[in-house]
């Protein structure tokens, strides 16, 4: 097949690409609305986006237009009075959006990053909700000429907007090995600092001997050789490294953090911010924003801890921000059916945040010294000492309380077994054993704790107490339990309660 090869199966065959020049790269070349491709968690994310008070009559924003997968579905559900604004920095995505603008007057696209949502939208427009899909559309990734994929050859650029910023090939010419290692570790989600340093040294050394990188396969091959073609996550060895450089070049985490702050200024009270994340770094940014915007007076700790401590745990209490954020339900994950159809969505999650008014303080007031949010609300965490690993010593003389409903009777010298009174009736020695367990010949009770032990044991299994009356002769055994249909003896016996002649068993 001439399609994009899967790494490790046909690595020698690479899809050819035509290197575009000038502004044609990433422009409207072959741009069209997505046909046949359904974005990740499309229905789930749009259901919660339009589930607010405004519903299908509200004003919404799609911060990551891509190829219009989410926007077209939102427009299909909106009423004639609804409106949709979209943002993107990819010139090809803007070309697709302008096509959609000509088809639907309710839609407007803006060629700016989603972090500028508060500044780019007209004054007086309040949003009922905003959707962010923090990922790349499949057509963008699969286009080898864009240079985003480590599977196929293309120019080493990694920028989302080819008309701004610095391509990855130029940045590598000015970066040191230490800087490259930091980028790989902080943005590539690789928790192995030694491996990141090895990769950085190899990347810079190869550039020093062979010249600047010009294609994605050159960088991909260098990383693959350092990892010896092995990746613990069953993916291309260079995937996380490409991801780290791309995140750094496009400042994706900074854009996400700025977007959350900007859209909450534009959202009306009750409006929803729906974010689809794919990586732990994106989830960490979302959680950090949420922790800084949660209302402490609406928490269960309000009124139970001092106000100054509450302000440390909820930094919003030390700010004059008029609104708060609240998470609406747990994250939504893709179904098994969707994962089978699109493996790229296996790590996707839909997070829903709601803008709310801040509640008035219940008791007391926040000290004036907290004029700014506390950056470290837990500076004095103390690590407790671990418990000892030695086994717990059992005390033979330990007297334990019998289970509820069982009243012990002190055994006499001639009654080593003892019995327990249960509900006013005599329970033949079940003692501490469950009533559903059958007492067999030779079982003996412990004089210290009352535990019934098997005949083969010489000490109590519970308190390690000695077996009572242990002599050379066989130990006294427990009487057999009463059968439902007889006076005594074995269950089902027709005898009149006479003891069985079995060893030293005493009735």
CSV table of C-alpha atoms in Angstrom, one decimal:
chain,number,residue,atom,x,y,z
A,1,UNK,CA,0.0,0.0,0.0
A,2,UNK,CA,1.2,3.5,-0.7
A,3,UNK,CA,-0.5,4.9,2.4
A,4,UNK,CA,1.5,6.1,5.4
A,5,UNK,CA,3.5,3.2,6.7
A,6,UNK,CA,3.3,2.0,10.3
A,7,UNK,CA,6.6,2.3,11.9
A,8,UNK,CA,8.4,-1.1,12.3
A,9,UNK,CA,6.4,-2.8,9.6
A,10,UNK,CA,7.5,-1.0,6.4
A,11,UNK,CA,10.1,1.5,7.7
A,12,UNK,CA,12.0,1.5,4.4
A,13,UNK,CA,9.0,2.7,2.4
A,14,UNK,CA,8.2,6.4,2.9
A,15,UNK,CA,5.5,8.4,1.4
A,16,UNK,CA,6.9,11.0,-1.0
A,17,UNK,CA,6.1,14.6,-0.4
A,18,UNK,CA,6.3,17.8,-2.4
A,19,UNK,CA,8.0,20.6,-0.5
A,20,UNK,CA,5.9,23.7,-0.9
A,21,UNK,CA,7.5,27.1,-1.0
A,22,UNK,CA,6.6,30.4,0.4
A,23,UNK,CA,3.1,31.1,1.6
A,24,UNK,CA,1.6,28.2,-0.3
A,25,UNK,CA,2.6,25.8,2.4
A,26,UNK,CA,-0.2,25.4,4.9
A,27,UNK,CA,-2.5,27.8,2.9
A,28,UNK,CA,-5.7,26.9,1.1
A,29,UNK,CA,-3.9,24.1,-0.8
A,30,UNK,CA,-6.5,21.3,-0.9
A,31,UNK,CA,-8.4,22.7,2.1
A,32,UNK,CA,-11.9,21.4,2.6
A,33,UNK,CA,-14.4,20.6,5.3
A,34,UNK,CA,-13.9,17.3,7.0
A,35,UNK,CA,-15.9,14.6,5.3
A,36,UNK,CA,-16.3,11.1,6.9
A,37,UNK,CA,-14.1,11.9,9.9
A,38,UNK,CA,-15.8,12.3,13.3
A,39,UNK,CA,-13.7,14.3,15.9
A,40,UNK,CA,-12.9,12.6,19.2
A,41,UNK,CA,-15.8,12.6,21.6
A,42,UNK,CA,-17.8,14.9,19.3
A,43,UNK,CA,-21.3,14.0,20.5
A,44,UNK,CA,-20.3,13.8,24.2
A,45,UNK,CA,-18.6,17.2,24.2
A,46,UNK,CA,-21.3,19.0,22.3
A,47,UNK,CA,-24.0,17.5,24.5
A,48,UNK,CA,-22.5,19.1,27.6
A,49,UNK,CA,-21.7,22.3,25.7
A,50,UNK,CA,-25.3,22.9,24.7
A,51,UNK,CA,-26.7,21.5,28.0
A,52,UNK,CA,-26.6,24.9,29.8
A,53,UNK,CA,-29.5,27.3,30.4
A,54,UNK,CA,-29.2,28.9,26.9
A,55,UNK,CA,-29.3,25.6,25.1
A,56,UNK,CA,-29.5,25.8,21.3
A,57,UNK,CA,-30.2,29.6,21.4
A,58,UNK,CA,-26.9,30.6,22.9
A,59,UNK,CA,-23.7,32.1,21.6
A,60,UNK,CA,-20.8,29.7,21.5
A,61,UNK,CA,-17.2,29.5,20.5
A,62,UNK,CA,-15.0,26.8,19.1
A,63,UNK,CA,-11.4,27.6,20.0
A,64,UNK,CA,-9.9,24.9,17.8
A,65,UNK,CA,-11.6,24.9,14.5
A,66,UNK,CA,-9.3,22.5,12.6
A,67,UNK,CA,-11.3,21.1,9.7
A,68,UNK,CA,-14.7,22.0,11.2
A,69,UNK,CA,-15.7,18.7,12.7
A,70,UNK,CA,-17.1,20.1,15.9
A,71,UNK,CA,-18.3,23.4,14.4
A,72,UNK,CA,-20.4,21.8,11.7
A,73,UNK,CA,-22.1,19.6,14.3
A,74,UNK,CA,-22.7,22.6,16.6
A,75,UNK,CA,-24.3,24.6,13.8
A,76,UNK,CA,-26.5,21.7,12.9
A,77,UNK,CA,-27.9,21.7,16.4
A,78,UNK,CA,-28.2,25.4,16.9
A,79,UNK,CA,-31.4,27.3,16.4
A,80,UNK,CA,-31.7,30.1,13.8
A,81,UNK,CA,-31.0,32.6,16.6
A,82,UNK,CA,-27.8,30.9,17.8
A,83,UNK,CA,-24.3,32.0,16.9
A,84,UNK,CA,-20.9,30.3,16.7
A,85,UNK,CA,-17.5,31.9,16.7
A,86,UNK,CA,-14.4,29.9,15.8
A,87,UNK,CA,-10.6,30.4,16.3
A,88,UNK,CA,-7.6,28.9,14.6
A,89,UNK,CA,-4.0,29.9,13.7
A,90,UNK,CA,-3.5,27.4,10.9
A,91,UNK,CA,-3.9,29.2,7.5
A,92,UNK,CA,-5.4,26.0,5.9
A,93,UNK,CA,-8.0,25.9,8.7
A,94,UNK,CA,-8.9,29.5,8.2
A,95,UNK,CA,-9.5,28.8,4.5
A,96,UNK,CA,-11.9,26.0,5.4
A,97,UNK,CA,-13.6,28.3,7.9
A,98,UNK,CA,-14.2,31.0,5.3
A,99,UNK,CA,-15.9,28.4,3.1
A,100,UNK,CA,-18.2,27.6,6.0
A,101,UNK,CA,-18.9,31.3,6.6
A,102,UNK,CA,-20.2,31.5,3.1
A,103,UNK,CA,-22.6,28.6,3.8
A,104,UNK,CA,-23.9,29.7,7.2
A,105,UNK,CA,-24.4,33.3,8.4
A,106,UNK,CA,-24.5,32.2,12.0
A,107,UNK,CA,-20.8,31.3,11.8
A,108,UNK,CA,-17.7,33.6,12.1
A,109,UNK,CA,-14.1,32.5,12.1
A,110,UNK,CA,-11.2,34.6,13.5
A,111,UNK,CA,-7.5,34.0,12.5
A,112,UNK,CA,-6.1,34.3,16.0
A,113,UNK,CA,-5.1,31.8,18.7
A,114,UNK,CA,-7.8,30.7,21.1
A,115,UNK,CA,-5.9,32.4,23.9
A,116,UNK,CA,-7.0,35.7,22.5
A,117,UNK,CA,-10.7,34.9,22.8
A,118,UNK,CA,-11.3,37.8,25.3
A,119,UNK,CA,-9.6,40.4,23.1
A,120,UNK,CA,-10.6,39.2,19.7
A,121,UNK,CA,-14.4,39.1,20.2
A,122,UNK,CA,-16.5,42.2,19.9
A,123,UNK,CA,-17.4,44.1,23.0
A,124,UNK,CA,-20.6,43.1,24.7
A,125,UNK,CA,-20.7,39.5,23.4
A,126,UNK,CA,-21.1,37.0,26.2
A,127,UNK,CA,-20.6,33.4,25.6
A,128,UNK,CA,-22.9,30.6,26.7
A,129,UNK,CA,-20.0,28.1,26.3
A,130,UNK,CA,-16.7,27.5,24.6
A,131,UNK,CA,-15.2,24.3,23.3
A,132,UNK,CA,-11.4,23.5,23.2
A,133,UNK,CA,-10.1,20.4,21.5
A,134,UNK,CA,-6.4,20.4,22.6
A,135,UNK,CA,-5.2,18.1,19.8
A,136,UNK,CA,-4.5,18.0,16.1
A,137,UNK,CA,-7.0,16.9,13.5
A,138,UNK,CA,-6.1,13.8,11.6
A,139,UNK,CA,-5.8,15.5,8.2
A,140,UNK,CA,-3.2,17.9,9.6
A,141,UNK,CA,-1.1,15.1,11.2
A,142,UNK,CA,-1.4,12.8,8.2
A,143,UNK,CA,-0.2,15.5,5.8
A,144,UNK,CA,3.5,14.8,5.5
A,145,UNK,CA,4.3,18.1,3.8
A,146,UNK,CA,3.4,19.9,7.0
A,147,UNK,CA,6.3,18.3,8.8
A,148,UNK,CA,4.3,17.3,11.9
A,149,UNK,CA,4.7,13.5,11.7
A,150,UNK,CA,7.7,11.4,12.7
A,151,UNK,CA,6.4,8.5,10.5
A,152,UNK,CA,6.9,10.2,7.1
A,153,UNK,CA,9.3,12.7,5.6
A,154,UNK,CA,8.6,16.4,5.5
A,155,UNK,CA,10.2,19.7,6.4
A,156,UNK,CA,11.1,19.9,10.0
A,157,UNK,CA,8.9,22.9,11.0
A,158,UNK,CA,6.4,21.8,13.6
A,159,UNK,CA,4.7,25.2,13.7
A,160,UNK,CA,0.9,25.5,13.6
A,161,UNK,CA,1.1,28.9,11.8
A,162,UNK,CA,3.8,28.9,9.1
A,163,UNK,CA,3.5,32.7,8.9
A,164,UNK,CA,4.7,33.4,12.5
A,165,UNK,CA,7.2,32.0,14.9
A,166,UNK,CA,10.4,30.0,14.4
A,167,UNK,CA,10.5,26.6,12.8
A,168,UNK,CA,12.0,23.7,14.7
A,169,UNK,CA,15.0,23.4,12.4
A,170,UNK,CA,16.1,27.0,13.0
A,171,UNK,CA,15.5,26.7,16.8
A,172,UNK,CA,17.8,23.6,17.0
A,173,UNK,CA,20.6,25.6,15.4
A,174,UNK,CA,20.6,28.0,18.3
A,175,UNK,CA,19.8,25.7,21.2
A,176,UNK,CA,22.3,24.0,23.5
A,177,UNK,CA,22.1,20.3,24.6
A,178,UNK,CA,20.9,21.4,28.0
A,179,UNK,CA,18.1,23.4,26.5
A,180,UNK,CA,17.0,20.6,24.2
A,181,UNK,CA,17.0,18.2,27.2
A,182,UNK,CA,14.8,20.5,29.2
A,183,UNK,CA,12.3,20.8,26.4
A,184,UNK,CA,12.2,17.0,25.9
A,185,UNK,CA,11.6,16.4,29.6
A,186,UNK,CA,9.2,19.2,30.4
A,187,UNK,CA,7.1,19.1,27.2
A,188,UNK,CA,7.6,15.5,25.9
A,189,UNK,CA,6.3,13.9,29.1
A,190,UNK,CA,9.4,11.7,29.3
A,191,UNK,CA,10.1,11.1,33.0
A,192,UNK,CA,13.6,9.8,32.3
A,193,UNK,CA,16.1,12.8,32.7
A,194,UNK,CA,19.1,10.7,31.7
A,195,UNK,CA,17.4,9.5,28.5
A,196,UNK,CA,16.4,13.1,27.7
A,197,UNK,CA,20.1,14.2,28.1
A,198,UNK,CA,21.3,11.4,25.8
A,199,UNK,CA,18.8,12.4,23.2
A,200,UNK,CA,19.7,16.0,23.4
A,201,UNK,CA,23.5,15.3,23.1
A,202,UNK,CA,22.8,13.0,20.1
A,203,UNK,CA,20.6,15.6,18.4
A,204,UNK,CA,23.2,18.4,18.8
A,205,UNK,CA,26.1,16.2,17.9
A,206,UNK,CA,24.5,15.0,14.7
A,207,UNK,CA,23.7,18.6,13.8
A,208,UNK,CA,27.3,19.6,14.4
A,209,UNK,CA,28.7,16.9,12.1
A,210,UNK,CA,26.1,16.7,9.4
A,211,UNK,CA,24.7,20.2,9.3
A,212,UNK,CA,21.3,21.6,10.2
A,213,UNK,CA,18.2,19.4,10.2
A,214,UNK,CA,16.1,19.8,7.1
A,215,UNK,CA,13.5,17.0,7.3
A,216,UNK,CA,11.5,15.2,9.9
A,217,UNK,CA,13.1,11.8,9.1
A,218,UNK,CA,16.6,13.1,9.9
A,219,UNK,CA,15.5,14.0,13.4
A,220,UNK,CA,13.3,10.9,13.8
A,221,UNK,CA,16.2,8.6,12.7
A,222,UNK,CA,18.6,10.2,15.2
A,223,UNK,CA,16.2,9.7,18.1
A,224,UNK,CA,15.4,6.2,17.0
A,225,UNK,CA,19.0,5.2,17.0
A,226,UNK,CA,19.5,6.5,20.5
A,227,UNK,CA,16.5,4.5,21.8
A,228,UNK,CA,17.7,1.5,19.7
A,229,UNK,CA,14.2,1.3,18.1
A,230,UNK,CA,12.5,0.5,21.4
A,231,UNK,CA,9.7,2.4,23.2
A,232,UNK,CA,8.0,1.1,26.3
A,233,UNK,CA,4.7,2.6,25.2
A,234,UNK,CA,4.5,0.6,21.9
A,235,UNK,CA,4.7,3.7,19.8
A,236,UNK,CA,7.3,5.3,17.5
A,237,UNK,CA,10.4,6.0,19.6
A,238,UNK,CA,10.5,9.6,18.3
A,239,UNK,CA,6.8,10.5,19.0
A,240,UNK,CA,7.3,12.0,22.4
A,241,UNK,CA,10.3,13.9,21.4
A,242,UNK,CA,8.5,15.4,18.4
A,243,UNK,CA,5.6,16.2,20.7
A,244,UNK,CA,7.9,18.0,23.2
A,245,UNK,CA,9.5,20.2,20.5
A,246,UNK,CA,6.2,21.0,19.0
A,247,UNK,CA,4.7,22.0,22.3
A,248,UNK,CA,7.6,24.3,23.0
A,249,UNK,CA,7.6,25.9,19.5
A,250,UNK,CA,3.9,26.6,19.6
A,251,UNK,CA,3.7,27.4,23.4
A,252,UNK,CA,0.7,25.1,23.7
A,253,UNK,CA,0.6,24.9,27.5
A,254,UNK,CA,0.9,28.7,27.9
A,255,UNK,CA,-1.8,29.1,25.3
A,256,UNK,CA,-4.1,26.8,27.1
A,257,UNK,CA,-3.6,28.6,30.4
A,258,UNK,CA,-4.3,32.0,28.9
A,259,UNK,CA,-7.3,30.7,27.1
A,260,UNK,CA,-8.9,29.4,30.3
A,261,UNK,CA,-8.5,32.8,31.9
A,262,UNK,CA,-9.8,34.6,28.7
A,263,UNK,CA,-12.8,32.6,28.1
A,264,UNK,CA,-14.0,32.8,31.7
A,265,UNK,CA,-14.0,36.5,31.3
A,266,UNK,CA,-16.3,36.1,28.3
A,267,UNK,CA,-18.5,33.4,29.7
A,268,UNK,CA,-21.8,34.5,31.3
A,269,UNK,CA,-22.7,33.1,34.7
A,270,UNK,CA,-23.7,29.5,34.2
A,271,UNK,CA,-21.7,29.3,31.0
A,272,UNK,CA,-19.6,26.2,30.4
A,273,UNK,CA,-16.0,25.7,29.3
A,274,UNK,CA,-15.6,22.3,27.7
A,275,UNK,CA,-12.0,21.1,27.2
A,276,UNK,CA,-10.9,17.9,25.5
A,277,UNK,CA,-7.4,16.9,26.7
A,278,UNK,CA,-5.1,14.1,25.5
A,279,UNK,CA,-2.0,14.4,27.7
A,280,UNK,CA,-1.3,14.6,31.4
A,281,UNK,CA,0.4,18.0,30.9
A,282,UNK,CA,-2.9,19.5,29.6
A,283,UNK,CA,-4.8,18.0,32.5
A,284,UNK,CA,-2.3,19.5,35.0
A,285,UNK,CA,-2.8,23.0,33.5
A,286,UNK,CA,-6.6,22.5,33.7
A,287,UNK,CA,-6.4,21.4,37.3
A,288,UNK,CA,-4.1,24.2,38.3
A,289,UNK,CA,-6.5,26.8,36.9
A,290,UNK,CA,-9.4,25.1,38.6
A,291,UNK,CA,-7.7,25.0,42.0
A,292,UNK,CA,-7.0,28.8,41.7
A,293,UNK,CA,-10.7,29.6,40.8
A,294,UNK,CA,-12.6,27.4,43.2
A,295,UNK,CA,-14.7,29.3,45.8
A,296,UNK,CA,-13.7,28.4,49.3
A,297,UNK,CA,-17.0,29.6,50.9
A,298,UNK,CA,-18.8,27.0,48.7
A,299,UNK,CA,-16.6,24.2,49.9
A,300,UNK,CA,-17.3,21.7,52.8
A,301,UNK,CA,-14.4,23.3,54.7
A,302,UNK,CA,-16.2,26.7,55.0
A,303,UNK,CA,-17.0,27.4,58.6
A,304,UNK,CA,-14.9,24.4,59.8
A,305,UNK,CA,-11.4,25.8,59.5
A,306,UNK,CA,-10.2,29.3,60.3
A,307,UNK,CA,-10.7,31.9,57.5
A,308,UNK,CA,-7.0,32.5,57.1
A,309,UNK,CA,-6.3,28.8,56.6
A,310,UNK,CA,-9.3,28.6,54.2
A,311,UNK,CA,-7.8,31.4,52.2
A,312,UNK,CA,-4.5,29.5,52.0
A,313,UNK,CA,-6.3,26.4,50.7
A,314,UNK,CA,-8.5,28.4,48.2
A,315,UNK,CA,-6.4,31.2,46.7
A,316,UNK,CA,-9.5,32.8,45.1
A,317,UNK,CA,-10.5,34.1,48.6
A,318,UNK,CA,-7.5,36.4,48.5
A,319,UNK,CA,-8.4,37.9,45.1
A,320,UNK,CA,-11.0,40.4,43.9
A,321,UNK,CA,-12.1,38.2,41.0
A,322,UNK,CA,-15.9,38.3,40.9
A,323,UNK,CA,-16.5,34.8,39.5
A,324,UNK,CA,-15.5,31.3,40.5
A,325,UNK,CA,-15.1,28.0,38.6
A,326,UNK,CA,-16.6,24.6,39.4
A,327,UNK,CA,-16.1,21.2,37.8
A,328,UNK,CA,-19.3,19.7,36.5
A,329,UNK,CA,-19.1,16.0,37.0
A,330,UNK,CA,-16.2,13.6,36.3
A,331,UNK,CA,-14.3,13.6,33.0
A,332,UNK,CA,-15.9,11.8,30.1
A,333,UNK,CA,-13.9,9.1,28.4
A,334,UNK,CA,-14.4,7.5,25.0
A,335,UNK,CA,-16.3,4.3,24.7
A,336,UNK,CA,-14.6,1.0,23.7
A,337,UNK,CA,-16.4,1.3,20.3
A,338,UNK,CA,-14.8,4.7,19.6
A,339,UNK,CA,-11.4,3.5,20.7
A,340,UNK,CA,-11.7,0.6,18.3
A,341,UNK,CA,-12.5,2.9,15.4
A,342,UNK,CA,-9.9,5.6,16.3
A,343,UNK,CA,-7.0,4.5,18.4
A,344,UNK,CA,-5.8,8.1,18.8
A,345,UNK,CA,-8.7,8.9,21.2
A,346,UNK,CA,-7.7,6.3,23.8
A,347,UNK,CA,-6.3,9.0,26.2
A,348,UNK,CA,-8.9,11.7,25.5
A,349,UNK,CA,-11.1,13.1,28.2
A,350,UNK,CA,-13.8,15.8,28.2
A,351,UNK,CA,-13.6,18.2,31.2
A,352,UNK,CA,-16.5,20.6,31.9
A,353,UNK,CA,-16.1,23.7,34.0
A,354,UNK,CA,-18.9,26.1,34.9
A,355,UNK,CA,-18.6,29.8,35.7
A,356,UNK,CA,-20.5,30.8,38.9
A,357,UNK,CA,-20.9,33.8,41.2
A,358,UNK,CA,-18.8,33.8,44.3
A,359,UNK,CA,-20.6,33.2,47.6
A,360,UNK,CA,-20.6,35.6,50.5
A,361,UNK,CA,-18.4,34.6,53.5
A,362,UNK,CA,-20.3,32.5,56.1
A,363,UNK,CA,-18.4,33.5,59.2
A,364,UNK,CA,-15.5,35.9,59.8
A,365,UNK,CA,-13.6,37.6,57.1
A,366,UNK,CA,-10.4,37.0,55.1
A,367,UNK,CA,-7.4,38.8,56.5
A,368,UNK,CA,-6.2,41.8,54.6
A,369,UNK,CA,-2.7,40.4,54.5
A,370,UNK,CA,-3.8,38.0,51.7
A,371,UNK,CA,-4.0,40.5,48.9
A,372,UNK,CA,-2.6,38.1,46.4
A,373,UNK,CA,-3.2,34.3,45.9
A,374,UNK,CA,-1.0,32.0,47.9
A,375,UNK,CA,1.3,30.1,45.6
A,376,UNK,CA,2.1,27.3,48.0
A,377,UNK,CA,-0.9,26.5,50.3
A,378,UNK,CA,0.9,23.4,51.7
A,379,UNK,CA,4.4,24.6,52.6
A,380,UNK,CA,4.7,22.6,55.8
A,381,UNK,CA,3.8,19.1,54.8
A,382,UNK,CA,5.4,16.6,57.2
A,383,UNK,CA,6.2,13.1,56.1
A,384,UNK,CA,5.1,10.6,58.8
A,385,UNK,CA,7.4,7.8,59.9
A,386,UNK,CA,6.4,4.5,58.3
A,387,UNK,CA,5.0,1.8,60.7
A,388,UNK,CA,7.4,-1.1,61.6
A,389,UNK,CA,7.5,-4.1,59.4
A,390,UNK,CA,8.1,-6.6,62.2
A,391,UNK,CA,5.2,-9.0,62.8
A,392,UNK,CA,2.8,-8.3,65.6
A,393,UNK,CA,3.4,-10.4,68.7
A,394,UNK,CA,0.4,-12.3,70.0
A,395,UNK,CA,0.0,-12.3,73.8
A,396,UNK,CA,-1.1,-15.7,75.1
A,397,UNK,CA,-2.9,-14.0,78.0
A,398,UNK,CA,-4.8,-11.6,75.8
A,399,UNK,CA,-8.6,-11.8,76.6
A,400,UNK,CA,-10.7,-10.9,73.5
A,401,UNK,CA,-14.3,-9.9,73.5
A,402,UNK,CA,-16.5,-12.5,71.9
A,403,UNK,CA,-18.6,-11.6,68.9
A,404,UNK,CA,-21.8,-9.7,69.5
A,405,UNK,CA,-24.6,-12.0,70.7
A,406,UNK,CA,-22.2,-14.7,72.1
A,407,UNK,CA,-22.0,-14.7,75.9
A,408,UNK,CA,-19.0,-16.7,77.2
A,409,UNK,CA,-19.3,-19.2,80.1
A,410,UNK,CA,-16.2,-19.7,82.1
A,411,UNK,CA,-15.2,-23.3,81.5
A,412,UNK,CA,-14.6,-25.6,84.5
A,413,UNK,CA,-12.0,-28.2,85.0
A,414,UNK,CA,-14.3,-30.9,83.7
A,415,UNK,CA,-15.6,-28.7,80.9
A,416,UNK,CA,-12.6,-27.7,78.9
A,417,UNK,CA,-14.6,-27.0,75.8
A,418,UNK,CA,-17.1,-24.6,77.3
A,419,UNK,CA,-20.2,-23.4,75.6
A,420,UNK,CA,-21.7,-20.1,74.5
A,421,UNK,CA,-25.2,-19.0,75.1
A,422,UNK,CA,-26.7,-17.6,71.9
A,423,UNK,CA,-30.0,-15.9,71.9
A,424,UNK,CA,-31.1,-17.7,75.1
A,425,UNK,CA,-30.3,-21.1,73.7
A,426,UNK,CA,-27.2,-23.2,74.1
A,427,UNK,CA,-25.0,-23.3,71.1
A,428,UNK,CA,-22.9,-26.5,71.2
A,429,UNK,CA,-19.4,-25.3,71.1
A,430,UNK,CA,-19.3,-23.1,68.0
A,431,UNK,CA,-17.4,-20.7,70.2
A,432,UNK,CA,-15.7,-18.1,68.0
A,433,UNK,CA,-16.1,-20.1,64.8
A,434,UNK,CA,-18.9,-19.1,62.4
A,435,UNK,CA,-22.1,-20.8,63.0
A,436,UNK,CA,-22.2,-22.1,59.4
A,437,UNK,CA,-19.0,-24.1,59.9
A,438,UNK,CA,-19.2,-27.7,61.1
A,439,UNK,CA,-17.4,-28.8,64.2
A,440,UNK,CA,-15.6,-32.0,63.6
A,441,UNK,CA,-14.2,-34.8,65.9
A,442,UNK,CA,-11.1,-33.7,67.7
A,443,UNK,CA,-11.6,-29.9,67.5
A,444,UNK,CA,-10.6,-28.2,70.7
A,445,UNK,CA,-11.3,-24.8,72.2
A,446,UNK,CA,-8.7,-22.4,73.5
A,447,UNK,CA,-9.0,-21.7,77.2
A,448,UNK,CA,-7.7,-18.2,76.8
A,449,UNK,CA,-9.7,-16.7,73.9
A,450,UNK,CA,-12.3,-19.2,73.2
A,451,UNK,CA,-11.2,-19.8,69.6
A,452,UNK,CA,-12.0,-23.3,68.2
A,453,UNK,CA,-9.0,-24.9,66.6
A,454,UNK,CA,-8.6,-27.9,64.4
A,455,UNK,CA,-7.6,-31.2,65.9
A,456,UNK,CA,-4.1,-31.1,64.3
A,457,UNK,CA,-3.1,-27.8,65.9
A,458,UNK,CA,-1.0,-27.8,69.1
A,459,UNK,CA,-1.4,-24.1,69.8
A,460,UNK,CA,-4.3,-21.7,69.3
A,461,UNK,CA,-4.3,-20.1,65.8
A,462,UNK,CA,-5.6,-16.8,67.3
A,463,UNK,CA,-3.7,-16.1,70.5
A,464,UNK,CA,-1.0,-18.9,70.3
A,465,UNK,CA,-2.2,-20.2,73.6
A,466,UNK,CA,-1.3,-23.9,74.4
A,467,UNK,CA,-3.7,-26.7,73.8
A,468,UNK,CA,-5.4,-27.4,77.1
A,469,UNK,CA,-4.9,-30.8,78.8
A,470,UNK,CA,-2.3,-31.9,76.2
A,471,UNK,CA,-1.0,-35.3,77.4
A,472,UNK,CA,0.3,-38.4,75.8
A,473,UNK,CA,-3.3,-39.5,75.4
A,474,UNK,CA,-5.6,-38.0,72.8
A,475,UNK,CA,-6.8,-34.5,73.9
A,476,UNK,CA,-10.4,-34.0,75.0
A,477,UNK,CA,-12.4,-33.2,71.9
A,478,UNK,CA,-15.6,-31.1,71.5
A,479,UNK,CA,-19.0,-32.8,71.5
A,480,UNK,CA,-20.6,-33.1,68.2
A,481,UNK,CA,-23.1,-30.4,67.3
A,482,UNK,CA,-26.8,-31.2,67.5
A,483,UNK,CA,-28.3,-32.2,64.2
A,484,UNK,CA,-31.6,-30.6,63.1
A,485,UNK,CA,-33.5,-33.9,63.5
A,486,UNK,CA,-31.9,-35.6,66.5
A,487,UNK,CA,-30.9,-35.2,70.1
A,488,UNK,CA,-27.2,-35.5,69.5
A,489,UNK,CA,-24.4,-37.4,67.7
A,490,UNK,CA,-23.6,-37.0,64.0
A,491,UNK,CA,-26.0,-35.1,61.8
A,492,UNK,CA,-28.7,-37.4,60.5
A,493,UNK,CA,-28.1,-40.0,63.3
A,494,UNK,CA,-31.2,-41.8,64.5
A,495,UNK,CA,-29.7,-42.5,68.0
A,496,UNK,CA,-31.1,-41.1,71.2
A,497,UNK,CA,-28.1,-39.0,72.1
A,498,UNK,CA,-25.7,-41.8,73.1
A,499,UNK,CA,-22.0,-40.9,72.6
A,500,UNK,CA,-20.1,-42.4,69.8
A,501,UNK,CA,-17.2,-44.7,70.8
A,502,UNK,CA,-14.6,-42.8,68.9
A,503,UNK,CA,-11.4,-42.3,70.8
A,504,UNK,CA,-11.7,-40.1,73.9
A,505,UNK,CA,-14.6,-38.1,72.6
A,506,UNK,CA,-16.9,-37.2,75.5
A,507,UNK,CA,-20.5,-36.5,74.9
